[in-house]
Tab-separated table of C-alpha atoms and ligand atoms in Angstrom:
chain	number	residue	atom	x	y	z
A	1	MET	CA	-26.958	-2.226	0.353
A	2	GLU	CA	-24.577	-0.924	2.968
A	3	SER	CA	-20.854	-1.890	2.488
A	4	VAL	CA	-17.951	-2.354	4.856
A	5	LEU	CA	-14.726	-0.724	3.746
A	6	LEU	CA	-11.495	-2.486	4.613
A	7	THR	CA	-8.394	-0.383	4.098
A	8	GLY	CA	-5.316	-2.499	3.838
A	9	GLY	CA	-7.804	-5.252	2.878
A	10	MET	CA	-5.393	-7.393	0.821
A	11	GLY	CA	-2.967	-7.852	3.766
A	12	TYR	CA	-2.614	-10.689	6.232
A	13	ILE	CA	-5.259	-9.750	8.665
A	14	GLY	CA	-7.423	-7.724	6.183
A	15	SER	CA	-7.757	-10.613	3.774
A	16	HIS	CA	-8.825	-12.985	6.507
A	17	THR	CA	-11.325	-10.475	7.775
A	18	ALA	CA	-12.713	-9.990	4.291
A	19	VAL	CA	-13.202	-13.773	4.047
A	20	GLU	CA	-15.042	-13.925	7.377
A	21	LEU	CA	-17.264	-11.006	6.483
A	22	LEU	CA	-18.085	-12.454	3.080
A	23	ARG	CA	-18.866	-15.807	4.770
A	24	GLU	CA	-21.378	-13.911	6.918
A	25	GLY	CA	-22.975	-12.216	3.910
A	26	TYR	CA	-21.591	-8.681	4.277
A	27	ASP	CA	-20.818	-6.546	1.202
A	28	VAL	CA	-17.210	-5.833	1.342
A	29	ILE	CA	-15.024	-3.174	-0.403
A	30	LEU	CA	-11.172	-3.475	-0.292
A	31	VAL	CA	-8.660	-0.681	-0.604
A	32	ASP	CA	-4.936	-1.459	-0.696
A	33	ASP	CA	-1.919	0.040	-2.373
A	34	LEU	CA	-0.350	-3.436	-2.690
A	35	SER	CA	2.917	-2.129	-1.120
A	36	ASN	CA	2.987	-5.271	1.157
A	37	SER	CA	0.456	-7.702	-0.485
A	38	SER	CA	-0.201	-8.917	-4.060
A	39	ALA	CA	-3.064	-8.579	-6.455
A	40	ASP	CA	-3.624	-12.317	-6.562
A	41	VAL	CA	-5.182	-12.182	-2.935
A	42	LEU	CA	-8.404	-11.017	-4.689
A	43	ASP	CA	-8.645	-14.191	-6.704
A	44	ARG	CA	-7.862	-16.204	-3.612
A	45	ILE	CA	-10.621	-14.508	-1.581
A	46	GLU	CA	-12.952	-15.212	-4.531
A	47	SER	CA	-11.917	-18.964	-4.667
A	48	ILE	CA	-12.536	-19.235	-0.973
A	49	THR	CA	-15.855	-17.474	-0.709
A	50	GLY	CA	-17.300	-17.467	-4.239
A	51	VAL	CA	-17.565	-13.692	-4.096
A	52	ARG	CA	-15.174	-11.150	-5.668
A	53	PRO	CA	-15.221	-8.075	-3.579
A	54	LYS	CA	-14.858	-4.598	-5.147
A	55	PHE	CA	-11.246	-3.558	-5.058
A	56	TYR	CA	-9.548	-0.098	-5.327
A	57	GLN	CA	-5.734	-0.018	-5.670
A	58	ALA	CA	-5.062	3.074	-3.712
A	59	ASP	CA	-3.002	4.534	-0.807
A	60	ALA	CA	-5.409	5.130	2.049
A	61	ALA	CA	-3.526	8.428	2.865
A	62	ASP	CA	-4.259	9.787	-0.604
A	63	HIS	CA	-7.343	11.945	-0.223
A	64	GLU	CA	-7.916	12.323	-3.896
A	65	ALA	CA	-7.668	8.591	-4.671
A	66	MET	CA	-9.949	7.741	-1.628
A	67	THR	CA	-12.644	10.282	-2.549
A	68	PRO	CA	-14.375	7.970	-5.161
A	69	VAL	CA	-14.282	5.112	-2.748
A	70	PHE	CA	-16.562	7.102	-0.349
A	71	ARG	CA	-18.449	9.061	-3.007
A	72	ASP	CA	-19.392	6.057	-5.192
A	73	ASN	CA	-20.386	3.563	-2.469
A	74	ASN	CA	-22.827	3.351	0.433
A	75	ILE	CA	-20.225	2.724	3.236
A	76	GLY	CA	-21.699	1.903	6.655
A	77	ALA	CA	-18.397	1.230	8.446
A	78	VAL	CA	-14.711	1.297	7.971
A	79	ILE	CA	-12.107	-1.279	9.277
A	80	HIS	CA	-8.828	0.409	9.087
A	81	PHE	CA	-5.974	-2.072	8.589
A	82	ALA	CA	-3.753	0.054	6.342
A	83	GLY	CA	-0.325	0.872	7.773
A	84	TYR	CA	3.271	-0.068	7.915
A	85	LYS	CA	3.937	-2.696	10.587
A	86	ALA	CA	7.649	-3.660	10.764
A	87	VAL	CA	8.961	-2.829	14.157
A	88	GLY	CA	12.676	-2.779	13.305
A	89	GLU	CA	12.181	-0.778	10.151
A	90	SER	CA	10.134	1.840	12.151
A	91	VAL	CA	13.176	2.568	14.279
A	92	GLN	CA	15.291	3.124	11.139
A	93	LYS	CA	12.650	5.149	9.327
A	94	PRO	CA	10.522	6.816	12.005
A	95	LEU	CA	9.300	9.764	9.807
A	96	LEU	CA	8.013	7.363	7.109
A	97	TYR	CA	6.059	5.433	9.743
A	98	TYR	CA	4.645	8.541	11.421
A	99	ARG	CA	3.687	10.159	8.034
A	100	ASN	CA	2.223	7.079	6.532
A	101	ASN	CA	0.316	5.562	9.420
A	102	ILE	CA	-1.094	8.783	10.902
A	103	ASP	CA	-1.873	10.268	7.518
A	104	SER	CA	-3.969	7.367	6.337
A	105	ALA	CA	-5.985	7.297	9.583
A	106	LEU	CA	-6.684	11.060	9.289
A	107	THR	CA	-7.613	10.890	5.650
A	108	VAL	CA	-10.082	8.124	6.300
A	109	LEU	CA	-11.511	9.965	9.214
A	110	GLU	CA	-11.878	13.221	7.215
A	111	LEU	CA	-13.671	11.307	4.455
A	112	MET	CA	-15.913	9.553	6.915
A	113	GLU	CA	-16.957	12.942	8.337
A	114	LYS	CA	-17.658	14.303	4.862
A	115	TYR	CA	-19.626	11.262	3.760
A	116	ASN	CA	-21.430	10.786	7.142
A	117	VAL	CA	-19.913	7.341	7.996
A	118	GLN	CA	-20.078	6.792	11.806
A	119	ARG	CA	-18.477	3.499	12.594
A	120	PHE	CA	-14.676	2.967	12.765
A	121	ILE	CA	-12.878	-0.266	13.783
A	122	PHE	CA	-9.197	0.275	14.267
A	123	SER	CA	-6.468	-2.314	13.857
A	124	SER	CA	-4.524	-1.493	17.041
A	125	SER	CA	-1.982	-3.588	18.860
A	126	ALA	CA	-1.067	-4.908	22.255
A	127	THR	CA	2.125	-2.907	21.721
A	128	VAL	CA	0.271	0.112	23.169
A	129	TYR	CA	0.573	-1.476	26.640
A	130	GLY	CA	4.276	-0.781	26.473
A	131	GLU	CA	6.899	-2.381	28.612
A	132	HIS	CA	5.772	-1.239	32.116
A	133	ASN	CA	2.545	-3.227	32.511
A	134	THR	CA	2.349	-6.802	33.868
A	135	PRO	CA	0.065	-9.388	32.193
A	136	PRO	CA	-2.705	-10.457	31.945
A	137	LEU	CA	-3.202	-7.047	30.268
A	138	THR	CA	-6.585	-5.330	30.830
A	139	GLU	CA	-7.908	-2.488	28.662
A	140	ASP	CA	-8.028	-0.116	31.572
A	141	LEU	CA	-4.259	-0.135	32.027
A	142	PRO	CA	-2.282	3.034	31.105
A	143	THR	CA	-0.993	2.953	27.614
A	144	GLY	CA	2.510	4.406	26.551
A	145	GLY	CA	6.097	3.452	27.497
A	146	ILE	CA	6.495	2.005	23.963
A	147	THR	CA	9.917	1.139	22.569
A	148	ASN	CA	9.567	1.862	18.749
A	149	PRO	CA	7.814	4.329	16.350
A	150	TYR	CA	5.565	1.712	14.830
A	151	GLY	CA	4.004	1.121	18.275
A	152	TRP	CA	3.831	4.889	18.915
A	153	THR	CA	1.759	5.265	15.659
A	154	LYS	CA	-0.812	2.802	17.098
A	155	TYR	CA	-0.897	4.792	20.338
A	156	MET	CA	-1.283	8.148	18.631
A	157	ILE	CA	-3.961	6.967	16.374
A	158	GLU	CA	-5.829	5.564	19.371
A	159	GLU	CA	-5.570	9.093	20.929
A	160	ILE	CA	-6.803	10.835	17.730
A	161	LEU	CA	-9.743	8.388	17.611
A	162	LYS	CA	-10.713	8.993	21.165
A	163	ASP	CA	-10.692	12.754	20.534
A	164	ALA	CA	-12.717	12.279	17.386
A	165	ALA	CA	-15.357	10.294	19.323
A	166	LYS	CA	-15.504	12.979	22.036
A	167	ALA	CA	-16.156	15.698	19.412
A	168	ASN	CA	-18.752	13.681	17.473
A	169	GLN	CA	-21.358	11.987	19.655
A	170	GLU	CA	-22.628	9.862	16.890
A	171	LEU	CA	-19.258	8.195	16.153
A	172	SER	CA	-18.582	4.622	17.189
A	173	VAL	CA	-14.827	3.790	17.479
A	174	VAL	CA	-13.664	0.257	18.466
A	175	LEU	CA	-9.875	-0.031	19.126
A	176	LEU	CA	-9.017	-3.679	18.629
A	177	ARG	CA	-5.798	-4.455	20.338
A	178	TYR	CA	-4.319	-7.540	18.772
A	179	PHE	CA	-1.943	-9.879	20.459
A	180	ASN	CA	0.153	-12.206	18.147
A	181	PRO	CA	-1.833	-13.339	15.055
A	182	ILE	CA	-0.554	-16.510	13.457
A	183	GLY	CA	-2.043	-19.341	11.386
A	184	ALA	CA	-3.902	-19.028	8.106
A	185	ASP	CA	-7.282	-19.728	6.527
A	186	GLU	CA	-7.991	-23.530	6.485
A	187	SER	CA	-8.036	-23.406	2.705
A	188	GLY	CA	-4.338	-22.726	2.667
A	189	LEU	CA	-4.856	-20.028	0.018
A	190	ILE	CA	-4.200	-17.012	2.021
A	191	GLY	CA	-1.812	-16.370	4.830
A	192	GLU	CA	1.180	-14.313	6.098
A	193	LYS	CA	3.801	-13.815	3.268
A	194	PRO	CA	6.531	-11.535	4.576
A	195	ASN	CA	8.930	-9.836	2.105
A	196	GLY	CA	12.522	-10.923	2.768
A	197	ILE	CA	13.772	-12.217	6.095
A	198	PRO	CA	10.696	-12.704	8.498
A	199	ASN	CA	10.746	-10.587	11.670
A	200	ASN	CA	8.050	-12.489	13.446
A	201	LEU	CA	8.421	-15.969	15.045
A	202	MET	CA	5.835	-18.084	13.210
A	203	PRO	CA	6.763	-17.091	9.530
A	204	TYR	CA	10.357	-17.710	10.480
A	205	ILE	CA	9.553	-21.182	11.903
A	206	ALA	CA	7.535	-21.983	8.830
A	207	GLN	CA	10.502	-20.992	6.573
A	208	VAL	CA	12.827	-23.122	8.571
A	209	ALA	CA	10.392	-26.045	8.113
A	210	ALA	CA	10.318	-25.378	4.381
A	211	GLY	CA	14.108	-25.570	4.222
A	212	ILE	CA	14.410	-21.826	3.241
A	213	ARG	CA	16.395	-21.026	6.385
A	214	ASP	CA	18.499	-23.593	8.182
A	215	HIS	CA	17.643	-22.802	11.760
A	216	LEU	CA	15.755	-20.437	14.073
A	217	ASN	CA	17.457	-18.025	16.423
A	218	VAL	CA	15.659	-17.946	19.809
A	219	PHE	CA	16.151	-14.457	21.075
A	220	GLY	CA	17.036	-14.970	24.773
A	221	ASN	CA	16.512	-17.844	27.120
A	222	ASP	CA	17.209	-15.958	30.380
A	223	TYR	CA	13.870	-14.135	30.762
A	224	PRO	CA	11.852	-14.724	33.878
A	225	THR	CA	9.323	-17.013	32.191
A	226	VAL	CA	8.424	-20.735	32.301
A	227	ASP	CA	11.615	-21.806	30.310
A	228	GLY	CA	13.543	-18.596	30.021
A	229	THR	CA	12.174	-17.695	26.437
A	230	GLY	CA	9.714	-14.858	25.650
A	231	VAL	CA	6.041	-15.502	26.246
A	232	ARG	CA	3.331	-14.225	23.901
A	233	ASP	CA	-0.417	-14.711	23.322
A	234	TYR	CA	-0.644	-16.285	19.874
A	235	ILE	CA	-4.147	-16.052	18.288
A	236	HIS	CA	-5.262	-17.786	15.093
A	237	VAL	CA	-5.881	-15.175	12.433
A	238	THR	CA	-9.350	-16.596	11.660
A	239	ASP	CA	-10.356	-16.096	15.350
A	240	LEU	CA	-8.958	-12.545	15.091
A	241	ALA	CA	-10.910	-11.985	11.858
A	242	ARG	CA	-14.093	-13.193	13.512
A	243	GLY	CA	-13.437	-10.701	16.368
A	244	HIS	CA	-13.752	-7.903	13.674
A	245	VAL	CA	-17.103	-9.295	12.603
A	246	ALA	CA	-18.216	-9.252	16.249
A	247	ALA	CA	-16.870	-5.639	16.630
A	248	LEU	CA	-18.747	-4.535	13.560
A	249	ARG	CA	-21.994	-5.942	15.005
A	250	TYR	CA	-21.242	-4.244	18.357
A	251	SER	CA	-20.587	-0.850	16.658
A	252	ARG	CA	-24.165	-0.667	15.363
A	253	THR	CA	-25.533	-0.077	18.912
A	254	HIS	CA	-22.429	1.704	20.397
A	255	THR	CA	-21.101	5.267	20.416
A	256	GLY	CA	-17.885	6.516	21.974
A	257	ALA	CA	-14.429	4.955	21.848
A	258	GLU	CA	-13.883	1.510	23.303
A	259	ALA	CA	-10.627	-0.422	23.476
A	260	ILE	CA	-10.954	-4.217	23.350
A	261	ASN	CA	-8.220	-6.889	23.424
A	262	LEU	CA	-8.249	-9.684	20.861
A	263	GLY	CA	-6.158	-12.405	22.434
A	264	THR	CA	-6.672	-15.847	23.819
A	265	GLY	CA	-5.506	-15.178	27.388
A	266	ASN	CA	-2.901	-18.009	27.133
A	267	GLY	CA	0.850	-17.308	27.274
A	268	VAL	CA	3.030	-19.538	25.102
A	269	SER	CA	6.859	-19.489	25.091
A	270	VAL	CA	9.074	-19.572	22.066
A	271	LEU	CA	10.225	-23.093	22.919
A	272	GLN	CA	6.620	-24.164	23.455
A	273	LEU	CA	5.612	-22.874	20.036
A	274	ILE	CA	8.514	-24.567	18.321
A	275	HIS	CA	7.532	-27.909	20.010
A	276	ALA	CA	3.852	-27.490	19.178
A	277	PHE	CA	4.772	-26.899	15.554
A	278	GLU	CA	7.084	-30.004	15.517
A	279	GLU	CA	4.318	-32.027	17.043
A	280	ALA	CA	1.468	-30.791	14.827
A	281	ASN	CA	3.417	-31.212	11.688
A	282	GLY	CA	5.946	-33.943	12.393
A	283	ILE	CA	8.826	-31.723	11.200
A	284	ARG	CA	11.921	-30.922	13.357
A	285	ILE	CA	12.799	-27.196	13.827
A	286	PRO	CA	16.519	-26.742	14.463
A	287	TYR	CA	17.202	-23.693	16.684
A	288	GLU	CA	20.006	-21.901	18.458
A	289	ILE	CA	19.821	-19.665	21.477
A	290	ALA	CA	20.833	-16.150	20.515
A	291	PRO	CA	21.085	-12.829	22.450
A	292	ARG	CA	17.848	-10.978	23.428
A	293	ARG	CA	16.346	-8.778	20.727
A	294	ALA	CA	16.314	-5.044	21.709
A	295	GLY	CA	12.802	-3.789	22.602
A	296	ASP	CA	11.419	-7.295	23.547
A	297	VAL	CA	9.483	-7.789	26.777
A	298	ALA	CA	9.512	-11.017	28.666
A	299	GLU	CA	5.848	-11.768	28.745
A	300	MET	CA	2.691	-10.426	27.064
A	301	TYR	CA	-0.732	-11.947	27.182
A	302	ALA	CA	-4.281	-10.602	27.204
A	303	CYS	CA	-7.083	-10.595	29.643
A	304	PRO	CA	-9.787	-11.557	27.125
A	305	ASP	CA	-12.825	-10.908	29.331
A	306	LYS	CA	-13.914	-7.583	27.854
A	307	ALA	CA	-14.184	-9.103	24.367
A	308	GLU	CA	-16.391	-11.919	25.686
A	309	LYS	CA	-18.574	-9.533	27.638
A	310	LEU	CA	-19.050	-6.776	24.975
A	311	LEU	CA	-18.547	-8.681	21.762
A	312	ASN	CA	-19.695	-12.154	22.767
A	313	TRP	CA	-16.423	-13.332	21.199
A	314	HIS	CA	-13.598	-15.482	22.325
A	315	ALA	CA	-10.836	-17.400	20.442
A	316	GLU	CA	-11.803	-21.007	19.608
A	317	LYS	CA	-8.781	-22.391	17.715
A	318	THR	CA	-5.958	-24.142	19.509
A	319	ILE	CA	-2.150	-23.656	19.145
A	320	GLU	CA	-2.124	-26.917	17.135
A	321	ASP	CA	-4.648	-25.464	14.693
A	322	CYS	CA	-2.319	-22.457	14.292
A	323	CYS	CA	0.752	-24.530	13.562
A	324	ARG	CA	-1.088	-26.832	11.295
A	325	ASP	CA	-2.607	-23.980	9.192
A	326	SER	CA	0.565	-21.805	9.156
A	327	TRP	CA	2.428	-24.845	7.680
A	328	ARG	CA	-0.269	-25.613	5.188
A	329	PHE	CA	-0.072	-22.094	3.844
A	330	GLN	CA	3.797	-22.138	3.810
A	331	LYS	CA	3.748	-25.515	1.893
A	332	GLY	CA	1.428	-24.100	-0.604
A	333	ILE	CA	3.871	-21.216	-1.302
A	334	ALA	CA	6.738	-23.833	-1.683
A	335	ASP	CA	4.641	-26.001	-4.086
A	336	GLU	CA	3.677	-23.026	-6.256
A	337	LEU	CA	7.378	-22.023	-6.558
A	338	ARG	CA	8.294	-25.604	-7.584
A	339	VAL	CA	5.550	-25.489	-10.308
A	340	MET	CA	6.701	-22.214	-11.522
A	341	ARG	CA	10.350	-23.230	-11.752
A	342	SER	CA	9.506	-26.488	-13.570
A	343	ARG	CA	7.685	-24.584	-16.315
B	401	UFG	N1	11.464	-14.505	18.448
B	401	UFG	C1	12.503	-15.333	18.297
B	401	UFG	N2	13.109	-15.552	17.123
B	401	UFG	C2	12.713	-14.934	15.973
B	401	UFG	C3	11.589	-14.050	15.988
B	401	UFG	C4	10.957	-13.870	17.212
B	401	UFG	O1	12.953	-15.968	19.343
B	401	UFG	O2	13.333	-15.157	14.872
B	401	UFG	C5	10.803	-14.335	19.711
B	401	UFG	C6	10.768	-12.870	20.240
B	401	UFG	O3	11.936	-12.598	20.958
B	401	UFG	C7	9.472	-12.984	21.080
B	401	UFG	C8	8.564	-13.904	20.292
B	401	UFG	O4	9.461	-14.724	19.499
B	401	UFG	O5	9.734	-13.453	22.351
B	401	UFG	C9	7.483	-13.386	19.417
B	401	UFG	O6	8.134	-12.328	18.518
B	401	UFG	P1	7.419	-11.770	17.257
B	401	UFG	O7	8.420	-10.814	16.590
B	401	UFG	O8	6.721	-12.747	16.496
B	401	UFG	O9	6.293	-10.896	17.940
B	401	UFG	P2	6.302	-9.589	18.965
B	401	UFG	O10	5.591	-10.014	20.179
B	401	UFG	O11	7.698	-9.163	19.162
B	401	UFG	O12	5.538	-8.486	18.148
B	401	UFG	C10	4.312	-8.681	17.728
B	401	UFG	C11	4.004	-7.849	16.427
B	401	UFG	C12	4.066	-6.441	16.700
B	401	UFG	C13	3.202	-6.021	17.831
B	401	UFG	C14	3.473	-6.810	19.088
B	401	UFG	C15	2.505	-6.501	20.121
B	401	UFG	O13	5.015	-8.239	15.519
B	401	UFG	O14	3.472	-5.844	15.473
B	401	UFG	O15	3.445	-8.177	18.764
B	401	UFG	O16	2.805	-7.148	21.300
B	401	UFG	F1	3.452	-4.774	18.132
């Protein structure tokens, strides 16, 4: 049987994609170095789906460690999630980000060539559209003009993949440009678990709701948007994961490199998200207006038409679903901590 290899498969988006693939009956192999995820995610994937996927603890950039993964399995396609993803940290440690993110993509591509694997789905980001394009963002817009090294690694890997697809006529590359994933699997067993102070909005809101932080800082209320706060296209991570299943299906009959947005097409402001969370969960989120955060743009949202056309996929969950599911997962973490402390 053919397997799908997920690098970074124990992370936030990787684990949700593993769950959706297993629900669809795919054979899934996970690789992760656990640098930003924990080993118990495997147990949780098993609890949700009833299947325990094969797991290799390895750095996707490590050619030697990755060789048995390709040698000992019949891999039909790779979904490459592995990579560092903290925007602020990438500004402090650019070489680490360039080395790690680009190396892992190259290593996987080299091994795919050696073991004749011809389908590559890449975890790209709407960040490649940079700060000069006006939403709704369509895939034919020029990429670049990015404000941080993390975003440039996504841009550069997209370029590497386009060249690889030009040189190898059999290769199918799908560049999935994610907008802002939030939410969690309905089981509440897997979700986004940032180390330390969260950089992203929803995990921060969830931690304020849990009483871990006393208020949220809203970064700027003087943007030219509906209420002055930043507007983003928040997409439920389960919808996003299903987008990968659709891309995998598409890659069976496709060659070349194709960029496809995974977003909802709806812009939601910071204040709107706070209020949706309050409404969905009956919890008040105290906030203060703070200065703008460097590198932020006013507004980002997708044109989702290409995904509908090529993948027959669109996001189905609502912003309320997102808020409810993010909170269910966060509450689960808080309950576990209480149980551990009371032992
Ligand atoms: N925000 C706050 N307070 C916070 C955190 C965020 O007001 O504590 C605001 C931001 O200013 C922005 C919005 O909430 O307006 C969303 O911010 P996030 O950090 O959650 O998400 P970004 O859109 O900045 O970045 C995300 C991913 C990146 C990716 C980018 C692509 O984190 O990996 O989307 O557009 F590159």
